[in-house]
CSV table of C-alpha atoms in Angstrom, one decimal:
chain,number,residue,atom,x,y,z
A,1,MET,CA,50.8,222.7,-91.6
A,2,ASP,CA,53.3,221.5,-88.9
A,3,ARG,CA,51.7,218.0,-89.1
A,4,ILE,CA,52.6,217.6,-92.7
A,5,VAL,CA,55.7,215.4,-93.1
A,6,HIS,CA,58.2,215.8,-96.0
A,7,LYS,CA,60.2,213.0,-97.4
A,8,PHE,CA,62.1,212.0,-100.6
A,9,VAL,CA,61.6,208.9,-102.7
A,10,GLU,CA,64.2,207.8,-105.2
A,11,VAL,CA,62.5,206.5,-108.3
A,12,ASN,CA,63.6,206.3,-112.0
A,13,GLY,CA,66.9,207.9,-111.2
A,14,LEU,CA,65.4,210.9,-109.5
A,15,LYS,CA,64.9,212.0,-106.0
A,16,LEU,CA,61.2,213.1,-105.8
A,17,HIS,CA,59.7,215.1,-103.0
A,18,ILE,CA,56.4,214.1,-101.3
A,19,ALA,CA,54.4,215.8,-98.6
A,20,GLU,CA,52.3,213.5,-96.5
A,21,ILE,CA,49.9,213.6,-93.5
A,22,GLY,CA,47.7,210.8,-92.0
A,23,SER,CA,48.1,207.3,-90.8
A,24,ILE,CA,50.0,204.9,-93.2
A,25,SER,CA,47.2,202.3,-92.6
A,26,SER,CA,44.5,204.7,-93.8
A,27,PRO,CA,43.1,204.8,-97.3
A,28,ALA,CA,45.4,206.9,-99.5
A,29,VAL,CA,44.5,210.0,-101.4
A,30,VAL,CA,47.1,211.3,-103.9
A,31,PHE,CA,47.0,214.9,-104.8
A,32,LEU,CA,48.4,216.0,-108.2
A,33,HIS,CA,49.1,219.6,-108.7
A,34,GLY,CA,49.0,221.8,-111.9
A,35,PHE,CA,51.1,224.8,-113.0
A,36,PRO,CA,52.3,227.0,-111.4
A,37,GLU,CA,51.5,224.9,-108.3
A,38,ILE,CA,53.4,222.5,-106.1
A,39,TRP,CA,52.4,220.2,-103.2
A,40,TYR,CA,51.6,223.4,-101.2
A,41,SER,CA,48.5,224.2,-103.3
A,42,TRP,CA,46.8,221.2,-101.6
A,43,ARG,CA,47.6,222.3,-98.0
A,44,HIS,CA,43.9,222.9,-97.0
A,45,GLN,CA,42.7,219.6,-98.6
A,46,MET,CA,45.5,217.4,-97.2
A,47,ILE,CA,44.8,218.5,-93.6
A,48,SER,CA,41.0,218.1,-94.1
A,49,VAL,CA,41.2,214.5,-95.5
A,50,ALA,CA,43.8,213.5,-92.9
A,51,ASN,CA,41.4,214.7,-90.1
A,52,ALA,CA,38.7,212.6,-91.7
A,53,GLY,CA,40.8,209.4,-91.5
A,54,TYR,CA,42.6,209.3,-94.8
A,55,ARG,CA,46.3,209.3,-95.7
A,56,ALA,CA,47.1,212.4,-97.9
A,57,ILE,CA,50.1,212.3,-100.2
A,58,ALA,CA,51.1,215.2,-102.4
A,59,PRO,CA,54.2,214.8,-104.6
A,60,ASP,CA,56.0,217.5,-106.5
A,61,PHE,CA,56.2,216.4,-110.1
A,62,ARG,CA,59.8,216.0,-111.4
A,63,GLY,CA,61.3,219.5,-111.9
A,64,TYR,CA,58.7,221.1,-109.6
A,65,GLY,CA,59.3,222.2,-106.0
A,66,LEU,CA,61.9,220.1,-104.2
A,67,SER,CA,61.9,217.2,-106.7
A,68,ASP,CA,64.8,216.6,-109.0
A,69,PRO,CA,64.5,217.8,-112.6
A,70,SER,CA,64.6,215.5,-115.6
A,71,PRO,CA,68.0,215.3,-117.4
A,72,ALA,CA,68.1,218.3,-119.6
A,73,THR,CA,69.2,216.3,-122.6
A,74,GLU,CA,66.3,213.8,-122.4
A,75,GLU,CA,62.8,214.0,-123.8
A,76,VAL,CA,60.2,214.1,-121.1
A,77,GLY,CA,56.4,213.9,-121.1
A,78,PHE,CA,53.3,212.8,-119.2
A,79,SER,CA,54.2,209.2,-119.5
A,80,ASP,CA,57.3,209.9,-117.4
A,81,LEU,CA,55.0,211.4,-114.7
A,82,VAL,CA,52.8,208.3,-114.8
A,83,ASP,CA,55.9,206.1,-114.4
A,84,ASP,CA,57.1,208.2,-111.5
A,85,LEU,CA,53.7,208.1,-109.7
A,86,LEU,CA,53.4,204.3,-110.0
A,87,ALA,CA,57.0,203.9,-108.8
A,88,ILE,CA,56.3,206.2,-105.8
A,89,LEU,CA,53.2,204.2,-104.8
A,90,ASP,CA,55.1,200.9,-105.1
A,91,SER,CA,57.9,202.3,-103.0
A,92,LEU,CA,55.4,203.3,-100.3
A,93,GLY,CA,53.7,199.9,-100.5
A,94,ILE,CA,50.4,201.4,-101.6
A,95,ASP,CA,48.3,199.3,-103.9
A,96,LYS,CA,45.0,201.3,-104.2
A,97,ILE,CA,44.5,205.0,-104.2
A,98,SER,CA,42.0,207.8,-104.8
A,99,PHE,CA,43.3,210.7,-107.0
A,100,MET,CA,42.6,214.4,-106.4
A,101,ALA,CA,44.0,216.3,-109.4
A,102,LYS,CA,43.8,219.6,-111.3
A,103,ASP,CA,45.0,221.4,-114.3
A,104,PHE,CA,47.6,219.2,-116.1
A,105,GLY,CA,47.8,217.0,-113.1
A,106,VAL,CA,44.5,215.3,-114.2
A,107,ARG,CA,46.3,213.7,-117.2
A,108,PRO,CA,48.5,211.3,-115.2
A,109,ALA,CA,45.4,210.5,-113.0
A,110,PHE,CA,43.3,209.7,-116.0
A,111,LEU,CA,46.1,207.7,-117.6
A,112,ILE,CA,46.6,205.6,-114.5
A,113,SER,CA,42.8,205.1,-114.2
A,114,LEU,CA,42.8,203.8,-117.8
A,115,ARG,CA,45.9,201.6,-117.6
A,116,CYS,CA,45.6,200.4,-114.0
A,117,PRO,CA,41.9,200.7,-113.1
A,118,SER,CA,42.2,198.1,-110.3
A,119,ARG,CA,44.5,200.5,-108.4
A,120,VAL,CA,42.2,203.4,-108.5
A,121,THR,CA,39.2,203.8,-106.1
A,122,GLY,CA,38.1,207.1,-107.6
A,123,VAL,CA,39.2,210.3,-109.2
A,124,ILE,CA,38.3,213.9,-108.3
A,125,SER,CA,39.2,216.4,-111.1
A,126,LEU,CA,39.2,220.1,-110.6
A,127,GLY,CA,38.0,221.9,-113.8
A,128,VAL,CA,39.2,219.5,-116.4
A,129,PRO,CA,36.9,216.9,-117.9
A,130,HIS,CA,38.3,213.6,-119.3
A,131,ARG,CA,38.3,213.3,-123.0
A,132,PRO,CA,40.0,211.0,-125.5
A,133,PHE,CA,43.7,211.8,-125.7
A,134,LYS,CA,44.2,213.5,-129.1
A,135,SER,CA,45.8,216.7,-130.4
A,136,ARG,CA,43.9,219.8,-129.4
A,137,THR,CA,43.4,222.8,-131.7
A,138,TYR,CA,43.3,225.5,-129.1
A,139,HIS,CA,46.6,227.0,-130.4
A,140,ILE,CA,45.0,227.3,-133.8
A,141,GLU,CA,41.5,228.5,-132.8
A,142,LEU,CA,42.8,231.1,-130.4
A,143,PRO,CA,45.0,234.1,-131.3
A,144,GLU,CA,48.8,234.0,-131.6
A,145,GLY,CA,49.0,235.7,-128.2
A,146,PHE,CA,47.3,232.8,-126.4
A,147,TYR,CA,49.5,232.0,-123.4
A,148,ILE,CA,50.0,228.4,-124.4
A,149,ASN,CA,51.1,229.4,-127.9
A,150,ARG,CA,53.7,231.6,-126.3
A,151,TRP,CA,54.9,229.0,-123.8
A,152,ARG,CA,55.1,226.2,-126.3
A,153,GLU,CA,57.7,228.1,-128.2
A,154,PRO,CA,61.2,227.2,-127.0
A,155,GLY,CA,62.9,230.2,-125.5
A,156,ARG,CA,59.9,232.6,-125.6
A,157,ALA,CA,58.7,232.1,-122.0
A,158,GLU,CA,62.3,231.8,-120.7
A,159,ALA,CA,63.0,235.3,-122.1
A,160,ASP,CA,59.8,236.7,-120.8
A,161,PHE,CA,60.1,235.3,-117.3
A,162,GLY,CA,63.8,236.1,-117.2
A,163,ARG,CA,63.2,239.9,-117.2
A,164,LEU,CA,61.6,239.5,-113.7
A,165,ASP,CA,62.4,237.9,-110.4
A,166,VAL,CA,60.7,234.6,-109.7
A,167,LYS,CA,58.3,236.0,-107.2
A,168,THR,CA,57.0,238.5,-109.7
A,169,VAL,CA,56.5,235.8,-112.3
A,170,LEU,CA,54.5,233.7,-110.0
A,171,ARG,CA,52.5,236.7,-108.8
A,172,ASN,CA,51.6,237.6,-112.4
A,173,ILE,CA,50.6,234.0,-113.3
A,174,TYR,CA,48.4,233.7,-110.2
A,175,ILE,CA,46.7,236.9,-111.0
A,176,LEU,CA,46.2,236.0,-114.7
A,177,PHE,CA,44.9,232.5,-113.9
A,178,SER,CA,42.5,233.7,-111.2
A,179,ARG,CA,40.7,235.8,-113.8
A,180,SER,CA,37.7,234.5,-115.8
A,181,GLU,CA,39.3,235.5,-119.2
A,182,ILE,CA,41.8,233.4,-121.1
A,183,PRO,CA,45.3,235.1,-120.9
A,184,ILE,CA,46.0,236.4,-124.4
A,185,ALA,CA,48.7,239.0,-125.1
A,186,ASN,CA,48.6,241.5,-127.9
A,187,GLU,CA,51.2,241.2,-130.7
A,188,ASP,CA,53.4,243.8,-129.1
A,189,GLN,CA,53.2,242.2,-125.6
A,190,GLU,CA,54.6,239.3,-123.8
A,191,ILE,CA,52.4,237.3,-121.3
A,192,MET,CA,54.1,238.9,-118.3
A,193,ASP,CA,53.2,242.4,-119.7
A,194,ILE,CA,49.4,241.6,-119.4
A,195,VAL,CA,49.5,242.1,-115.6
A,196,ALA,CA,50.0,245.7,-114.4
A,197,PRO,CA,52.5,246.2,-111.6
A,198,SER,CA,49.7,247.7,-109.5
A,199,ALA,CA,47.5,244.6,-109.9
A,200,ARG,CA,46.7,242.9,-106.6
A,201,LEU,CA,46.8,239.2,-105.8
A,202,PRO,CA,43.5,237.5,-105.1
A,203,SER,CA,42.4,238.1,-101.5
A,204,TRP,CA,42.6,234.4,-100.7
A,205,PHE,CA,46.2,234.2,-101.8
A,206,THR,CA,48.5,235.8,-99.2
A,207,ASP,CA,52.0,237.3,-99.5
A,208,ASP,CA,53.1,234.4,-97.3
A,209,ASP,CA,51.6,231.9,-99.8
A,210,LEU,CA,53.4,233.7,-102.7
A,211,SER,CA,56.7,233.6,-100.7
A,212,ALA,CA,56.3,229.8,-100.2
A,213,TYR,CA,55.9,229.2,-103.9
A,214,ALA,CA,58.7,231.6,-104.8
A,215,ALA,CA,61.2,229.9,-102.5
A,216,LEU,CA,60.7,226.6,-104.2
A,217,TYR,CA,60.6,228.0,-107.8
A,218,GLU,CA,63.9,229.8,-107.1
A,219,LYS,CA,65.3,226.3,-106.6
A,220,SER,CA,63.6,224.5,-109.5
A,221,GLY,CA,63.3,227.2,-112.1
A,222,PHE,CA,60.7,227.0,-114.9
A,223,LEU,CA,62.4,224.6,-117.4
A,224,ASP,CA,60.6,221.4,-116.5
A,225,PRO,CA,57.3,223.2,-115.9
A,226,LEU,CA,57.5,224.5,-119.4
A,227,ARG,CA,58.4,221.1,-120.8
A,228,VAL,CA,55.5,219.4,-119.1
A,229,PRO,CA,52.8,220.4,-119.7
A,230,TYR,CA,53.3,223.0,-122.4
A,231,ARG,CA,55.8,221.4,-124.7
A,232,SER,CA,54.6,217.8,-124.4
A,233,SER,CA,51.0,218.2,-125.4
A,234,GLU,CA,51.3,216.2,-128.6
A,235,GLU,CA,52.5,213.0,-126.8
A,236,GLU,CA,50.9,209.8,-128.0
A,237,TYR,CA,49.6,207.3,-125.3
A,238,HIS,CA,48.2,204.5,-127.5
A,239,ILE,CA,45.1,204.0,-125.3
A,240,GLU,CA,42.7,201.6,-127.0
A,241,ASP,CA,39.7,202.2,-124.8
A,242,PRO,CA,39.4,205.9,-123.6
A,243,VAL,CA,36.5,205.3,-121.3
A,244,ILE,CA,37.2,205.6,-117.5
A,245,LYS,CA,35.2,203.1,-115.5
A,246,ASN,CA,36.3,204.3,-112.0
A,247,PRO,CA,33.9,206.7,-110.2
A,248,MET,CA,34.8,210.4,-110.9
A,249,LEU,CA,33.8,213.7,-109.4
A,250,LEU,CA,34.3,216.7,-111.7
A,251,ILE,CA,34.4,220.0,-109.7
A,252,ILE,CA,34.1,223.2,-111.8
A,253,GLY,CA,34.6,226.7,-110.8
A,254,GLU,CA,32.1,228.7,-112.7
A,255,LYS,CA,34.6,231.5,-113.3
A,256,ASP,CA,37.5,229.3,-114.3
A,257,TYR,CA,38.9,230.7,-117.6
A,258,PHE,CA,39.4,227.1,-118.9
A,259,LEU,CA,35.7,226.9,-119.5
A,260,LYS,CA,36.2,229.4,-122.3
A,261,PHE,CA,38.6,227.2,-124.2
A,262,PRO,CA,36.9,226.3,-127.5
A,263,GLY,CA,34.4,223.5,-127.0
A,264,VAL,CA,35.1,222.8,-123.3
A,265,GLU,CA,31.9,224.2,-121.7
A,266,ASN,CA,29.7,222.7,-124.4
A,267,PHE,CA,31.4,219.3,-124.0
A,268,ILE,CA,30.4,219.3,-120.3
A,269,LYS,CA,27.0,220.8,-120.5
A,270,ASN,CA,25.7,218.8,-123.5
A,271,GLY,CA,26.5,215.6,-121.7
A,272,THR,CA,29.2,214.3,-124.0
A,273,VAL,CA,31.6,214.1,-121.1
A,274,LYS,CA,29.6,211.2,-119.7
A,275,GLN,CA,30.4,209.1,-122.7
A,276,PHE,CA,34.0,208.9,-121.5
A,277,VAL,CA,33.4,208.5,-117.7
A,278,LEU,CA,30.7,205.9,-116.9
A,279,ASP,CA,30.3,206.9,-113.3
A,280,LEU,CA,30.5,210.7,-113.2
A,281,GLU,CA,29.2,213.4,-110.8
A,282,ILE,CA,29.6,217.1,-111.6
A,283,GLU,CA,29.5,219.9,-109.1
A,284,TYR,CA,29.8,223.6,-109.8
A,285,VAL,CA,31.3,226.2,-107.4
A,286,SER,CA,29.8,229.6,-107.9
A,287,GLU,CA,32.5,232.3,-108.3
A,288,GLY,CA,35.1,229.6,-108.3
A,289,SER,CA,38.3,230.4,-110.3
A,290,HIS,CA,41.0,228.2,-111.7
A,291,PHE,CA,42.4,227.9,-108.2
A,292,VAL,CA,39.1,226.9,-106.6
A,293,GLN,CA,40.7,224.6,-104.0
A,294,GLU,CA,42.7,227.5,-102.5
A,295,GLN,CA,39.9,230.1,-103.0
A,296,PHE,CA,37.1,228.1,-101.4
A,297,PRO,CA,38.8,225.4,-99.3
A,298,ASP,CA,35.9,224.7,-97.0
A,299,LYS,CA,33.4,224.1,-99.9
A,300,LEU,CA,36.0,222.0,-101.7
A,301,ASN,CA,36.7,219.9,-98.6
A,302,GLN,CA,33.0,219.2,-98.2
A,303,LEU,CA,32.6,217.9,-101.8
A,304,ILE,CA,35.9,215.9,-101.6
A,305,LEU,CA,35.0,214.2,-98.3
A,306,ALA,CA,31.5,213.3,-99.5
A,307,PHE,CA,32.9,211.6,-102.6
A,308,LEU,CA,35.6,209.8,-100.7
A,309,HIS,CA,33.2,208.5,-98.1
A,310,LYS,CA,30.9,207.3,-100.8
A,311,HIS,CA,33.5,205.4,-102.7
A,312,SER,CA,36.1,204.3,-100.1
């Protein structure tokens, strides 16, 4: 961890934080986090790929970690994250990259692969397959207490989270998202109420890890993380050809609750996923949760390095 260097890049009127390790002359691998994560969630993978001869770069998206938030009065969406990433790469003088992304972080990786395919060597996606960008119906197909329904609603999550300190909010989310069931609250509950105070963190996520996350969320708060991804899911991208031609590795934790979202597992297992990625490999990780990269870092690092070596 001491070898990871931290710096700030000024792009699009914001000062954005990146963590970096490895020689600047080495092939670049850009790590894109999800929620409630930050650059820190890639700590194991960054060190592994740097030791294998790559340059690992993990930004905090705007409003996450140490990065500046978006102006509160402006609309913000995934297209802004894409613009930020391309500006970061240009400022660092990097023309070609591989992506390692998870959760909502896959969407900017997929969008850049579609819009700027010549800049992308390959994409590794944790848990989320690429599909055409269109409105999903999860919020209709799942009960009202579905966590995304609650967090899409302005003010709902803010009130729920505001009852607790930041560390407890993050603890509860990590516990919820580590389970194999979709987080759904009863009508008389809020999402934070699902987790009992006596519930324990996963064994692979330490109190020190939780403290590292909490220290940064105490700075950033949750406003931008609620805006992107939860309140920008209806964004239009105007992509004419939704098929990714770059090589892609999809790594799936078999206990990831996202597999239980309506239609997701069937989309992968019936082969439809390969209609939208021409060069796709799929690997399953037994017992893997939504946070498989932190849960089984050695296994993930093996899969990642095999893919990078194959396509670098």
